[in-house]
GROMACS .gro file of N, CA and C in nm:
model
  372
    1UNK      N    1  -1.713   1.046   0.694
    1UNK     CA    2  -1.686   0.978   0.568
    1UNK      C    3  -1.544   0.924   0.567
    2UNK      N    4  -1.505   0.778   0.521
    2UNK     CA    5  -1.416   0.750   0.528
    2UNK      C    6  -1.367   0.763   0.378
    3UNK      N    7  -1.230   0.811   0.389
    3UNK     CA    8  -1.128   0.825   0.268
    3UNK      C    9  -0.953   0.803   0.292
    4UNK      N   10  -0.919   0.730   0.154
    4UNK     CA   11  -0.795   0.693   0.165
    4UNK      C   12  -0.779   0.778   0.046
    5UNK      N   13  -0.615   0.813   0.050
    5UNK     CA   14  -0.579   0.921  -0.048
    5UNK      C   15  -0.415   0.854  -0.111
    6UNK      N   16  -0.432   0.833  -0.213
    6UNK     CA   17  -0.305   0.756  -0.261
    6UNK      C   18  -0.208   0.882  -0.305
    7UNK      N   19  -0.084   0.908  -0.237
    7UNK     CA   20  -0.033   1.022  -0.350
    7UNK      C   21   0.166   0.948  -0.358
    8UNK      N   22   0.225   1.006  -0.447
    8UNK     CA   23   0.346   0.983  -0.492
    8UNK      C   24   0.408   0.869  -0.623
    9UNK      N   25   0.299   0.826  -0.654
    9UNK     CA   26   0.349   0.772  -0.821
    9UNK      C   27   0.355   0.836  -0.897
   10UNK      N   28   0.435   0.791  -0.961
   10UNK     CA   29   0.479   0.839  -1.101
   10UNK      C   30   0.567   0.767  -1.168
   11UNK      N   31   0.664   0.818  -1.271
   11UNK     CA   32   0.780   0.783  -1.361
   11UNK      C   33   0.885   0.779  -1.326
   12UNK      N   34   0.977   0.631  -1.337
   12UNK     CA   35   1.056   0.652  -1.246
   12UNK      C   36   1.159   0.518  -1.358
   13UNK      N   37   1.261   0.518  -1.332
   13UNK     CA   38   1.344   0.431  -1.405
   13UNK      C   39   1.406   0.301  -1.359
   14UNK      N   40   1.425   0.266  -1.389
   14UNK     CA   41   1.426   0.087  -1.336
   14UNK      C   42   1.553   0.088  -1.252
   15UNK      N   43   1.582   0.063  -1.092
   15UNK     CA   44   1.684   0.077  -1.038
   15UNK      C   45   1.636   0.192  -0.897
   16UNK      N   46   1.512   0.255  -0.969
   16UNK     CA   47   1.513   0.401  -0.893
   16UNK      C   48   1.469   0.395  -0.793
   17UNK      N   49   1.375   0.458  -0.700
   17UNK     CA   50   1.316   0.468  -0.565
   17UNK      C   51   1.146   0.556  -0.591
   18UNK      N   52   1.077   0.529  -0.521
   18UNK     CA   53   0.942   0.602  -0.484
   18UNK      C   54   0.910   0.558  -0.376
   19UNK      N   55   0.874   0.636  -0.295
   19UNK     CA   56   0.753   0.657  -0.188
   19UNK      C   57   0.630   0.679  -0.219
   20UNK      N   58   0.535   0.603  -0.203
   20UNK     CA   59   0.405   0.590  -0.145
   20UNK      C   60   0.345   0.598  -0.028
   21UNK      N   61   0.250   0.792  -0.063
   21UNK     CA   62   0.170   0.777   0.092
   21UNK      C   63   0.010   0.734   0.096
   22UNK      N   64  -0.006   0.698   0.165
   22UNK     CA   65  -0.219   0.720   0.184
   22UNK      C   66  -0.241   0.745   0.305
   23UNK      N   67  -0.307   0.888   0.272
   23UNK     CA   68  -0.392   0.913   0.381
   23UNK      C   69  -0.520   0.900   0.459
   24UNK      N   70  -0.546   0.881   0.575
   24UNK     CA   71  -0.655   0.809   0.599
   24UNK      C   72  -0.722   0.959   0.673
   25UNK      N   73  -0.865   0.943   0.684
   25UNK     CA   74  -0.931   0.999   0.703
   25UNK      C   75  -1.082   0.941   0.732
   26UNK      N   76  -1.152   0.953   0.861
   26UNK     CA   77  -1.325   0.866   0.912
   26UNK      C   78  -1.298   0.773   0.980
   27UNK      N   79  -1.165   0.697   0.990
   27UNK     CA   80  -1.171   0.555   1.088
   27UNK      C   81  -0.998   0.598   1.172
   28UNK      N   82  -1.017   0.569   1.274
   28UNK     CA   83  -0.882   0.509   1.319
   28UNK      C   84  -0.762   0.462   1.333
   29UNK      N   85  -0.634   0.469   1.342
   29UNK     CA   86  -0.529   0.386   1.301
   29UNK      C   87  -0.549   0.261   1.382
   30UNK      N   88  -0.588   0.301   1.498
   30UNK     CA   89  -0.577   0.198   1.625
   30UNK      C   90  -0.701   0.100   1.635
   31UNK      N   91  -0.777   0.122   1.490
   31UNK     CA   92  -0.853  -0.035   1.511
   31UNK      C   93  -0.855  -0.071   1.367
   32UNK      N   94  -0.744  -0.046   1.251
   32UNK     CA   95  -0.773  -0.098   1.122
   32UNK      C   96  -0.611  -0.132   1.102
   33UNK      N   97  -0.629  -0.213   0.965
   33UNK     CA   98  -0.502  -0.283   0.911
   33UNK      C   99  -0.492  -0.166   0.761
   34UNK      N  100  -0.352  -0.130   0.751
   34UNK     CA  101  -0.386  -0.069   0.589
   34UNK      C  102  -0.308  -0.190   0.538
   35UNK      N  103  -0.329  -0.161   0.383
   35UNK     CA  104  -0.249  -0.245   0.322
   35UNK      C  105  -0.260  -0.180   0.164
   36UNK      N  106  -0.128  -0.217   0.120
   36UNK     CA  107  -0.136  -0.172  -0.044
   36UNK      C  108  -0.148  -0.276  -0.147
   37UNK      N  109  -0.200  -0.284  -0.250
   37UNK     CA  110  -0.215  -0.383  -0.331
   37UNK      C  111  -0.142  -0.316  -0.460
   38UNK      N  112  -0.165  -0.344  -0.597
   38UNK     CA  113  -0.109  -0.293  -0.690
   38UNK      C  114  -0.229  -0.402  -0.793
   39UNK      N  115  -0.204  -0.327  -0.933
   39UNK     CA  116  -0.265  -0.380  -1.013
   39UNK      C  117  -0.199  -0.361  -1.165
   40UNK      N  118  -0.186  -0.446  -1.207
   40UNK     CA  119  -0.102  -0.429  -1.361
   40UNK      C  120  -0.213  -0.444  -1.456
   41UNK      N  121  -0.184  -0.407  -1.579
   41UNK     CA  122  -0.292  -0.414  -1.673
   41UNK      C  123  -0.332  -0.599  -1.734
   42UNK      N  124  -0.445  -0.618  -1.742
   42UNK     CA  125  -0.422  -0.764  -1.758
   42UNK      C  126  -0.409  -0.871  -1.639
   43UNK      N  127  -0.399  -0.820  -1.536
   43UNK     CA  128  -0.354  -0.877  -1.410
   43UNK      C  129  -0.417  -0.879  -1.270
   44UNK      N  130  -0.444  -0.967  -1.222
   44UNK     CA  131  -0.552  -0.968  -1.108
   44UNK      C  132  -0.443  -0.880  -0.978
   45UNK      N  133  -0.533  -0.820  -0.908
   45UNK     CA  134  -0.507  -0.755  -0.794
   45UNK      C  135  -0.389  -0.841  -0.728
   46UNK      N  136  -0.301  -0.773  -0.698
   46UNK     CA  137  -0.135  -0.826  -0.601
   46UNK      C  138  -0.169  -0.775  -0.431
   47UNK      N  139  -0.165  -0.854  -0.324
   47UNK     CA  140  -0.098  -0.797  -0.210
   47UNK      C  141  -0.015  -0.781  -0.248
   48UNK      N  142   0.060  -0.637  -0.166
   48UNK     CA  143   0.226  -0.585  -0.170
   48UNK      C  144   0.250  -0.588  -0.037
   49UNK      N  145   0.198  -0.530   0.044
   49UNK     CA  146   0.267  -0.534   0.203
   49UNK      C  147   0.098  -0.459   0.288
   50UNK      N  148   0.120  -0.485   0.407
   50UNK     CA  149   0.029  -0.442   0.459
   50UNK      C  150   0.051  -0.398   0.649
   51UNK      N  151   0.008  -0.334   0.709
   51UNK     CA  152   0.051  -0.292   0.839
   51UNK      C  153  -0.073  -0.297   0.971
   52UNK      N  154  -0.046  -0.390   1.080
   52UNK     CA  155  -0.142  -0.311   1.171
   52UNK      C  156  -0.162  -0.249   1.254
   53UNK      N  157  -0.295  -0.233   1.336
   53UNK     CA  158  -0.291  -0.081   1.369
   53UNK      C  159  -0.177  -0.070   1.453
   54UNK      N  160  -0.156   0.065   1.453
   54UNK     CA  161  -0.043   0.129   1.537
   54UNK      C  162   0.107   0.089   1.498
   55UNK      N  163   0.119   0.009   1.373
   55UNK     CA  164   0.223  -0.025   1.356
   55UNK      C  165   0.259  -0.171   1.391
   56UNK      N  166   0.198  -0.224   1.495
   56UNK     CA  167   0.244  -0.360   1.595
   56UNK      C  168   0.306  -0.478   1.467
   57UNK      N  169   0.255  -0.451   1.345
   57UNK     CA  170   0.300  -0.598   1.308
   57UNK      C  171   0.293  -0.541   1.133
   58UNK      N  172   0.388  -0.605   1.072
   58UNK     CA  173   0.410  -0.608   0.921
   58UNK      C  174   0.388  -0.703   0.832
   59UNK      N  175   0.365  -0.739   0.709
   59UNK     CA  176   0.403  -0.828   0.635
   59UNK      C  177   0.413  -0.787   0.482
   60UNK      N  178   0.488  -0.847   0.380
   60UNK     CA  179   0.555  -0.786   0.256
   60UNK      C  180   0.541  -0.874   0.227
   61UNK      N  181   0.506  -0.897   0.074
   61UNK     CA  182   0.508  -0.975  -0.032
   61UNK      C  183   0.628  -1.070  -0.098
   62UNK      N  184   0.662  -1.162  -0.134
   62UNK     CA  185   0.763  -1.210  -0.181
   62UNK      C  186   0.834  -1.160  -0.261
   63UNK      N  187   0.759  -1.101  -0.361
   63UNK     CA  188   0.787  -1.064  -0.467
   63UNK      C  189   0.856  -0.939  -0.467
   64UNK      N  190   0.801  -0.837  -0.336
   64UNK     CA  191   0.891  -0.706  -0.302
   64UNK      C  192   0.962  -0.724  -0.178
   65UNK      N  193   0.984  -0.850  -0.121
   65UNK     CA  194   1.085  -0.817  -0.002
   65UNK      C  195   1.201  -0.807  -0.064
   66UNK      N  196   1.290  -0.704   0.058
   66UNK     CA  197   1.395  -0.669   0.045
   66UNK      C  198   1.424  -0.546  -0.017
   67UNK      N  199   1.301  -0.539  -0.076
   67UNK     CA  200   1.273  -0.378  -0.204
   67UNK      C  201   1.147  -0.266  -0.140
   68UNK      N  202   1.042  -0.334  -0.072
   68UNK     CA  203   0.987  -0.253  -0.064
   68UNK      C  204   0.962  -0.250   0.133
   69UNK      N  205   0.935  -0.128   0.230
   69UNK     CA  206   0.920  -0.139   0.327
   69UNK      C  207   0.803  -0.014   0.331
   70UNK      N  208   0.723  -0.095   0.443
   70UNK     CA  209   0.587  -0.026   0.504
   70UNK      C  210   0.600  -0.003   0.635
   71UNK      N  211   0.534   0.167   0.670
   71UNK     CA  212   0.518   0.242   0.773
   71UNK      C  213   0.464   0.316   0.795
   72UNK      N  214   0.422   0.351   0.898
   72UNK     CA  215   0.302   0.465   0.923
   72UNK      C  216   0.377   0.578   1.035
   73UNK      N  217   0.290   0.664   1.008
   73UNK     CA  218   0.306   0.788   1.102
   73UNK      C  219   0.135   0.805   1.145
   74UNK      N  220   0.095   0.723   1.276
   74UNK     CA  221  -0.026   0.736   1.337
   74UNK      C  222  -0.048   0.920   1.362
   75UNK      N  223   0.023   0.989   1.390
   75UNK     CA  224   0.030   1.125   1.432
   75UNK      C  225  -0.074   1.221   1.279
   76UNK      N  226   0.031   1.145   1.196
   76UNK     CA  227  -0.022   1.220   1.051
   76UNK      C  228  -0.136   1.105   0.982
   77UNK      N  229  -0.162   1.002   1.034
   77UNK     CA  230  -0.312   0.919   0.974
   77UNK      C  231  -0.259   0.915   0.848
   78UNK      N  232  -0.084   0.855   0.846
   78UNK     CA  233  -0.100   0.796   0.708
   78UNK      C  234   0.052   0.709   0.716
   79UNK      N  235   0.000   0.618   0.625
   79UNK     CA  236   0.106   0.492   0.553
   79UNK      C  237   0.175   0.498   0.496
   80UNK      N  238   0.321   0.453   0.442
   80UNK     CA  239   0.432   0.469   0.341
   80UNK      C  240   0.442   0.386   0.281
   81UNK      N  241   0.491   0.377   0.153
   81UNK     CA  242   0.572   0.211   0.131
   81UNK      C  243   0.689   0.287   0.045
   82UNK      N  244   0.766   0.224   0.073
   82UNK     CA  245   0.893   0.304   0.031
   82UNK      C  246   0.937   0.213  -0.065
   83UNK      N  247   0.988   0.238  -0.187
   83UNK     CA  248   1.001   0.149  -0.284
   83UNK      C  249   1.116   0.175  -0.361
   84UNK      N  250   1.206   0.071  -0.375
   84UNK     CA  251   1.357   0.078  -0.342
   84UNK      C  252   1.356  -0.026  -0.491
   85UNK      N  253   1.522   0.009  -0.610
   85UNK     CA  254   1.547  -0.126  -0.624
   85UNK      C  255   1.385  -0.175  -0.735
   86UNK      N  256   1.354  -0.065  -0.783
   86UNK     CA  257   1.201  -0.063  -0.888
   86UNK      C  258   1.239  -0.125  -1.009
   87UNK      N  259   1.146  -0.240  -1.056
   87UNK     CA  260   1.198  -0.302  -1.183
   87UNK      C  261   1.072  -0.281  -1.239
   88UNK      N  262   1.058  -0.297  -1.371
   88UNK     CA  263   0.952  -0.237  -1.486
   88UNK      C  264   0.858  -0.344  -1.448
   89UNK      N  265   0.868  -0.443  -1.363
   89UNK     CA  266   0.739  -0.578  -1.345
   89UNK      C  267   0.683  -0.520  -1.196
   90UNK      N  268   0.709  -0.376  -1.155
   90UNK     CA  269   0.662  -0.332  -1.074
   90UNK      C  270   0.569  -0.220  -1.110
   91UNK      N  271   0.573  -0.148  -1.228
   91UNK     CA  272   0.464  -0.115  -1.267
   91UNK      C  273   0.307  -0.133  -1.258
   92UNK      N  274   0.228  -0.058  -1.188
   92UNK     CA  275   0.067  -0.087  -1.166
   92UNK      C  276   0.027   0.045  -1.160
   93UNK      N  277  -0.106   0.007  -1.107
   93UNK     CA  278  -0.177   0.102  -1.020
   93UNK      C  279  -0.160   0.050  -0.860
   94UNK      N  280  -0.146   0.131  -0.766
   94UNK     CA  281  -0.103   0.091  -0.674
   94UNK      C  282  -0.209   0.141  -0.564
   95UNK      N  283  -0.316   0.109  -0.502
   95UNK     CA  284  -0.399   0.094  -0.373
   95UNK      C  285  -0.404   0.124  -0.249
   96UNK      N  286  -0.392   0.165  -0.171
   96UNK     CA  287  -0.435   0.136  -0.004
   96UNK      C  288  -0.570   0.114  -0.007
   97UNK      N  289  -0.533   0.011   0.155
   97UNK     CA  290  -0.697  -0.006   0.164
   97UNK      C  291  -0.658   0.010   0.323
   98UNK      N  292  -0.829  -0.001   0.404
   98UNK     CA  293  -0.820  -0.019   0.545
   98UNK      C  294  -0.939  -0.121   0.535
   99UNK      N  295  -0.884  -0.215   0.669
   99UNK     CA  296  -0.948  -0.329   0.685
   99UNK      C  297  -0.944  -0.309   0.876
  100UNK      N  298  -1.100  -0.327   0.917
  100UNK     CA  299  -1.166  -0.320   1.024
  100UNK      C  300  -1.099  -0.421   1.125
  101UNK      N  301  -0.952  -0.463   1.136
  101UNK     CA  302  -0.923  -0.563   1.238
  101UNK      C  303  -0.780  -0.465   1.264
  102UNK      N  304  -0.706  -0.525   1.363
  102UNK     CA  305  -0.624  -0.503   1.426
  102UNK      C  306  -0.449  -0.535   1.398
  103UNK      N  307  -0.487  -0.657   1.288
  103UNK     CA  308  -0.362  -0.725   1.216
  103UNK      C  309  -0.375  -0.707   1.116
  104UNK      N  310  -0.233  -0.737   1.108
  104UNK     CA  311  -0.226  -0.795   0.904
  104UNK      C  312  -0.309  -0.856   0.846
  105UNK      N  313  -0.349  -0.810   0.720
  105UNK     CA  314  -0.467  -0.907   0.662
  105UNK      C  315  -0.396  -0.862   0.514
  106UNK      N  316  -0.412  -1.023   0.428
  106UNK     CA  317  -0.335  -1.080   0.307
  106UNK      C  318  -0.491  -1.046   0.213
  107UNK      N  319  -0.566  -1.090   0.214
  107UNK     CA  320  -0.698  -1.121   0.130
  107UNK      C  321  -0.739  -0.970   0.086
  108UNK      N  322  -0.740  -0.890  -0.030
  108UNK     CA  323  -0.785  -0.857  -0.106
  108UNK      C  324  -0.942  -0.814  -0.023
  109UNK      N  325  -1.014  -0.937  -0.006
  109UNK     CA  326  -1.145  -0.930   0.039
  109UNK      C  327  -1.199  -0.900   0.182
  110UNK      N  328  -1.118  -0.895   0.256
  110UNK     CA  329  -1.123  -0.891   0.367
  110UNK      C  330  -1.089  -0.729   0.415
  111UNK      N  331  -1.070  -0.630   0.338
  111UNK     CA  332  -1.068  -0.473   0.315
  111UNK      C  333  -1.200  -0.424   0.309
  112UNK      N  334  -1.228  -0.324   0.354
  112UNK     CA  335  -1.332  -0.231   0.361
  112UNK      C  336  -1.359  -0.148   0.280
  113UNK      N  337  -1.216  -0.049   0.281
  113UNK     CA  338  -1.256   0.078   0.247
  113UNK      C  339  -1.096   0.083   0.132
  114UNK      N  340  -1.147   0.120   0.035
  114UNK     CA  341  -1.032   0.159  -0.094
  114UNK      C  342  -1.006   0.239  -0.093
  115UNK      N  343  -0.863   0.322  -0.169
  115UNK     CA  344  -0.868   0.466  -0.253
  115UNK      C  345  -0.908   0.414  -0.350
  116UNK      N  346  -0.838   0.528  -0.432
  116UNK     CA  347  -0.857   0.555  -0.603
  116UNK      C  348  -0.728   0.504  -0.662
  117UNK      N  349  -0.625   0.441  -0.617
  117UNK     CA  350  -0.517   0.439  -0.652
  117UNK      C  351  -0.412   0.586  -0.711
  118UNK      N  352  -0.306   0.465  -0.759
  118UNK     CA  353  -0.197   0.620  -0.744
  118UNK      C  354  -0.090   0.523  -0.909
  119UNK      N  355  -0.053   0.570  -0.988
  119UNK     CA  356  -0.011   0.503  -1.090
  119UNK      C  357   0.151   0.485  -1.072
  120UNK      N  358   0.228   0.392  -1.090
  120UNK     CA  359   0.355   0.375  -1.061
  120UNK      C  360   0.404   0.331  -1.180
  121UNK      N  361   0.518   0.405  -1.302
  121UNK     CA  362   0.549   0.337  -1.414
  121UNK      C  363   0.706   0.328  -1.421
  122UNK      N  364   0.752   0.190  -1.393
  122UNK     CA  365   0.894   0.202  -1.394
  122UNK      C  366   0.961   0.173  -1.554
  123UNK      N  367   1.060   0.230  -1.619
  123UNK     CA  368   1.096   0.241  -1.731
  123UNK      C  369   1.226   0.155  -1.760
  124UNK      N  370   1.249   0.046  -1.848
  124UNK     CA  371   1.391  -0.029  -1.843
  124UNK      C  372   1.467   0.046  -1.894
   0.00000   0.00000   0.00000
């Protein structure tokens, strides 16, 4: 059975820092892409950054470069996004997914397998 496990949101104040992990569990690092999305209330699904397998290649969102960075620990079958520099328009629910290819993948649709998300509320 495949499962992604979102853990480390919470409350946090505008300026502050969080880490985001997901853990994977049923598929591979070395043949899927993770990637995190986020979701605000009112607001269609965001790519934020996404990684593929084994690490080989990155890509980050406009909107969080410079603030947010993605990484994995293949050893421990799980992803980071380290989140730096948090402003209250960063607030969501926040996602991993795994997607059945080898690269980065941007599309929302092109993911397989979801968590449950993980809630991130930054405070001005």
């Amino acid at each position: 059975e495949v499962q992604l496990v979102e853990s480390g949101g919470g409350l946090v104040q505008a300026g502050g820092s969080l880490r985001l992990s997901c853990t994977v569990s049923g598929f591979s690092f070395d043949d899927y892409a993770i990637g995190w999305f986020r979701q605000a209330p009112g607001k269609e699904r965001e790519g934020v950054s996404c990684i593929g397998s084994r690490g080989a290649s990155t890509h980050v969102a406009d909107s969080v470069k410079g603030r947010f960075t993605i990484s994995s620990d293949n050893a421990k079958n799980t992803v980071y996004l380290q989140m730096n520099s948090l402003k209250p328009e960063d607030t969501a629910v926040y996602y991993c997914a795994g997607a059945s290819v080898p690269y980065t993948v941007v599309r929302a649709a092109s993911y397989d397998y979801w968590g449950q998300g993980t809630q991130v509320t930054v405070s001005s």
